[in-house]
């Protein structure tokens, strides 16, 4: 592996790979990727909702964007819960 | 006699079972996360959110829940119907439901 993620995969230069360390690093990178995904979509949606005709500054829109961010997180959590419930129901019916 | 590992789990030869399990679990978690991202975006934009207010009112909340359920229903319907029509006249060269 050429360190494609730019980090030492628990090798410590000793040639031995520690699975525990690898798993921790992978989990971190997955979490980062998810946060980026969330941020990207949130920015897109709130820009659409809050910025009409792009003006010279954000001033008037900042409150809208702040509220939008919170509502997007609420929505995300609601969807996550609903999807989880649905999956559990499906499993119970199998 | 050479006792080579015959584990063809991921075509990698001898894969640490702990890692293998970890990969399976994380992959499944990621599928879940991706769908949550997708459904949130879809339901927000197309269906349930007009103007973001100071909190998520009960109507919007119910809309999101329904949106998730209908999305899953739609997905299942499509898969089932595709499988049925595949049986009568195959569209794709390979079966979808392996």
CSV table of C-alpha atoms in Angstrom, one decimal:
chain,number,residue,atom,x,y,z
A,1,UNK,CA,0.0,0.0,0.0
A,2,UNK,CA,1.5,3.3,-0.9
A,3,UNK,CA,-0.1,5.2,1.9
A,4,UNK,CA,-2.7,6.6,-0.4
A,5,UNK,CA,-4.5,8.1,2.6
A,6,UNK,CA,-1.4,10.0,3.5
A,7,UNK,CA,-1.0,8.2,6.8
A,8,UNK,CA,1.1,5.4,8.3
A,9,UNK,CA,-1.3,2.4,8.6
A,10,UNK,CA,0.0,1.3,11.9
A,11,UNK,CA,3.2,0.1,10.3
A,12,UNK,CA,5.5,2.1,12.4
A,13,UNK,CA,8.2,1.3,10.0
A,14,UNK,CA,8.5,-2.2,11.5
A,15,UNK,CA,6.9,-3.9,8.6
A,16,UNK,CA,4.1,-5.3,10.9
A,17,UNK,CA,0.5,-4.1,10.5
A,18,UNK,CA,-1.5,-3.6,13.7
A,19,UNK,CA,-5.1,-4.4,12.7
A,20,UNK,CA,-6.5,-2.4,15.7
A,21,UNK,CA,-4.7,0.7,14.7
A,22,UNK,CA,-5.7,0.3,11.1
A,23,UNK,CA,-9.4,0.0,12.1
A,24,UNK,CA,-9.2,3.1,14.2
A,25,UNK,CA,-7.6,5.1,11.4
A,26,UNK,CA,-10.2,3.8,8.9
A,27,UNK,CA,-13.0,4.8,11.3
A,28,UNK,CA,-11.6,8.3,11.6
A,29,UNK,CA,-11.4,8.7,7.9
A,30,UNK,CA,-14.9,7.4,7.4
A,31,UNK,CA,-16.2,9.9,9.9
A,32,UNK,CA,-14.3,12.7,8.2
A,33,UNK,CA,-15.7,11.7,4.8
A,34,UNK,CA,-19.3,11.6,6.2
A,35,UNK,CA,-18.8,15.1,7.8
A,36,UNK,CA,-17.6,16.4,4.4
A,37,UNK,CA,-20.6,14.9,2.6
A,38,UNK,CA,-23.0,16.4,5.1
A,39,UNK,CA,-21.3,19.8,4.9
A,40,UNK,CA,-21.4,19.8,1.1
A,41,UNK,CA,-25.1,19.0,0.9
A,42,UNK,CA,-26.0,21.4,3.7
A,43,UNK,CA,-24.1,24.2,2.0
A,44,UNK,CA,-25.8,23.5,-1.3
A,45,UNK,CA,-29.3,23.4,0.2
A,46,UNK,CA,-28.9,26.4,2.4
A,47,UNK,CA,-27.4,28.5,-0.4
A,48,UNK,CA,-30.4,27.6,-2.5
A,49,UNK,CA,-32.9,28.5,0.2
A,50,UNK,CA,-31.3,31.7,1.5
A,51,UNK,CA,-29.5,33.4,-1.3
A,52,UNK,CA,-31.8,34.9,-3.8
A,53,UNK,CA,-30.1,37.2,-6.1
A,54,UNK,CA,-26.4,37.2,-5.0
A,55,UNK,CA,-25.6,40.6,-3.6
A,56,UNK,CA,-22.5,42.3,-2.4
A,57,UNK,CA,-22.4,40.6,0.9
A,58,UNK,CA,-24.0,37.9,3.1
A,59,UNK,CA,-25.3,40.2,5.9
A,60,UNK,CA,-29.1,39.8,5.4
A,61,UNK,CA,-28.8,36.1,4.7
A,62,UNK,CA,-26.7,35.0,7.7
A,63,UNK,CA,-29.7,34.4,10.0
A,64,UNK,CA,-31.4,32.4,7.3
A,65,UNK,CA,-28.3,30.3,6.8
A,66,UNK,CA,-27.9,29.7,10.5
A,67,UNK,CA,-31.5,28.5,10.9
A,68,UNK,CA,-31.2,26.5,7.7
A,69,UNK,CA,-28.1,24.7,9.1
A,70,UNK,CA,-30.0,23.7,12.3
A,71,UNK,CA,-33.1,22.6,10.4
A,72,UNK,CA,-30.9,20.5,8.0
A,73,UNK,CA,-29.3,18.8,11.0
A,74,UNK,CA,-32.8,18.2,12.5
A,75,UNK,CA,-34.0,16.8,9.2
A,76,UNK,CA,-30.9,14.6,8.9
A,77,UNK,CA,-31.4,13.1,12.3
A,78,UNK,CA,-35.1,12.6,11.6
A,79,UNK,CA,-34.3,10.7,8.4
A,80,UNK,CA,-31.7,8.7,10.1
A,81,UNK,CA,-34.1,7.6,12.8
A,82,UNK,CA,-36.9,6.8,10.4
A,83,UNK,CA,-34.6,4.8,8.1
A,84,UNK,CA,-33.3,2.9,11.1
A,85,UNK,CA,-36.8,2.1,12.3
A,86,UNK,CA,-37.7,0.9,8.8
A,87,UNK,CA,-34.7,-1.4,8.6
A,88,UNK,CA,-35.5,-2.9,12.0
A,89,UNK,CA,-39.1,-3.5,11.0
A,90,UNK,CA,-37.9,-5.2,7.8
A,91,UNK,CA,-35.6,-7.4,9.7
A,92,UNK,CA,-38.3,-8.4,12.2
A,93,UNK,CA,-40.6,-9.4,9.3
A,94,UNK,CA,-38.1,-11.6,7.6
B,1,UNK,CA,3.9,-30.1,2.1
B,2,UNK,CA,3.1,-26.5,1.6
B,3,UNK,CA,-0.1,-25.6,3.4
B,4,UNK,CA,-1.2,-22.4,1.7
B,5,UNK,CA,-4.2,-20.6,2.9
B,6,UNK,CA,-7.3,-21.3,0.8
B,7,UNK,CA,-9.3,-18.4,2.1
B,8,UNK,CA,-10.7,-16.7,-1.0
B,9,UNK,CA,-12.7,-14.2,1.1
B,10,UNK,CA,-11.6,-11.1,-0.8
B,11,UNK,CA,-9.2,-12.7,-3.2
B,12,UNK,CA,-6.4,-11.5,-0.9
B,13,UNK,CA,-5.4,-14.9,0.4
B,14,UNK,CA,-5.3,-15.1,4.1
B,15,UNK,CA,-7.3,-12.1,5.4
B,16,UNK,CA,-7.4,-11.4,9.1
B,17,UNK,CA,-10.9,-12.4,10.1
B,18,UNK,CA,-11.1,-9.5,12.5
B,19,UNK,CA,-10.3,-7.1,9.6
B,20,UNK,CA,-12.7,-9.0,7.3
B,21,UNK,CA,-15.6,-8.6,9.8
B,22,UNK,CA,-14.6,-4.9,10.4
B,23,UNK,CA,-14.8,-4.2,6.7
B,24,UNK,CA,-18.2,-5.9,6.3
B,25,UNK,CA,-19.6,-3.9,9.3
B,26,UNK,CA,-18.2,-0.6,8.1
B,27,UNK,CA,-19.3,-1.1,4.5
B,28,UNK,CA,-22.9,-1.7,5.8
B,29,UNK,CA,-22.7,1.4,8.0
B,30,UNK,CA,-21.6,3.4,5.0
B,31,UNK,CA,-24.4,2.2,2.8
B,32,UNK,CA,-26.8,3.3,5.6
B,33,UNK,CA,-25.1,6.7,5.9
B,34,UNK,CA,-25.1,7.3,2.1
B,35,UNK,CA,-28.8,6.6,1.9
B,36,UNK,CA,-29.5,9.0,4.8
B,37,UNK,CA,-27.6,11.7,3.0
B,38,UNK,CA,-29.4,11.0,-0.2
B,39,UNK,CA,-32.9,10.9,1.4
B,40,UNK,CA,-32.3,14.0,3.5
B,41,UNK,CA,-31.3,15.9,0.4
B,42,UNK,CA,-34.2,14.6,-1.7
B,43,UNK,CA,-36.8,15.1,0.9
B,44,UNK,CA,-35.6,18.5,1.9
B,45,UNK,CA,-35.3,19.9,-1.6
B,46,UNK,CA,-38.3,18.3,-3.3
B,47,UNK,CA,-40.8,17.7,-0.6
B,48,UNK,CA,-40.7,18.8,3.0
B,49,UNK,CA,-38.9,22.0,3.6
B,50,UNK,CA,-40.3,25.3,2.4
B,51,UNK,CA,-38.7,28.0,4.4
B,52,UNK,CA,-36.4,27.0,7.3
B,53,UNK,CA,-37.8,28.2,10.5
B,54,UNK,CA,-36.7,28.4,14.1
B,55,UNK,CA,-37.5,24.7,14.6
B,56,UNK,CA,-38.7,21.6,12.7
B,57,UNK,CA,-42.4,21.6,13.2
B,58,UNK,CA,-44.4,18.4,13.6
B,59,UNK,CA,-45.8,18.7,10.0
B,60,UNK,CA,-42.3,18.8,8.5
B,61,UNK,CA,-41.1,16.1,10.8
B,62,UNK,CA,-44.0,13.8,9.7
B,63,UNK,CA,-43.3,14.7,6.1
B,64,UNK,CA,-39.7,13.5,6.4
B,65,UNK,CA,-40.7,10.3,8.1
B,66,UNK,CA,-43.3,9.6,5.3
B,67,UNK,CA,-40.7,10.6,2.7
B,68,UNK,CA,-38.3,8.0,4.0
B,69,UNK,CA,-40.9,5.2,4.1
B,70,UNK,CA,-42.2,6.1,0.6
B,71,UNK,CA,-38.7,6.2,-0.8
B,72,UNK,CA,-37.9,2.7,0.6
B,73,UNK,CA,-41.3,1.5,-0.8
B,74,UNK,CA,-40.5,2.9,-4.2
B,75,UNK,CA,-37.1,1.3,-4.2
B,76,UNK,CA,-38.5,-2.1,-3.2
B,77,UNK,CA,-41.3,-1.8,-5.8
B,78,UNK,CA,-38.8,-1.1,-8.5
B,79,UNK,CA,-36.6,-4.0,-7.6
B,80,UNK,CA,-39.5,-6.4,-7.3
B,81,UNK,CA,-41.1,-5.4,-10.6
B,82,UNK,CA,-37.8,-5.5,-12.4
B,83,UNK,CA,-37.2,-9.0,-11.1
B,84,UNK,CA,-40.7,-10.0,-12.4
B,85,UNK,CA,-40.3,-8.5,-15.8
B,86,UNK,CA,-36.8,-10.0,-16.0
B,87,UNK,CA,-38.3,-13.4,-15.6
B,88,UNK,CA,-40.6,-13.0,-18.6
B,89,UNK,CA,-38.3,-11.0,-20.9
B,90,UNK,CA,-34.7,-10.4,-19.7
B,91,UNK,CA,-33.6,-6.8,-20.3
B,92,UNK,CA,-30.1,-7.0,-18.8
B,93,UNK,CA,-27.5,-9.6,-19.7
B,94,UNK,CA,-26.9,-10.4,-16.0
B,95,UNK,CA,-29.4,-11.0,-13.3
B,96,UNK,CA,-29.7,-8.2,-10.8
B,97,UNK,CA,-30.6,-10.3,-7.8
B,98,UNK,CA,-27.5,-12.4,-7.3
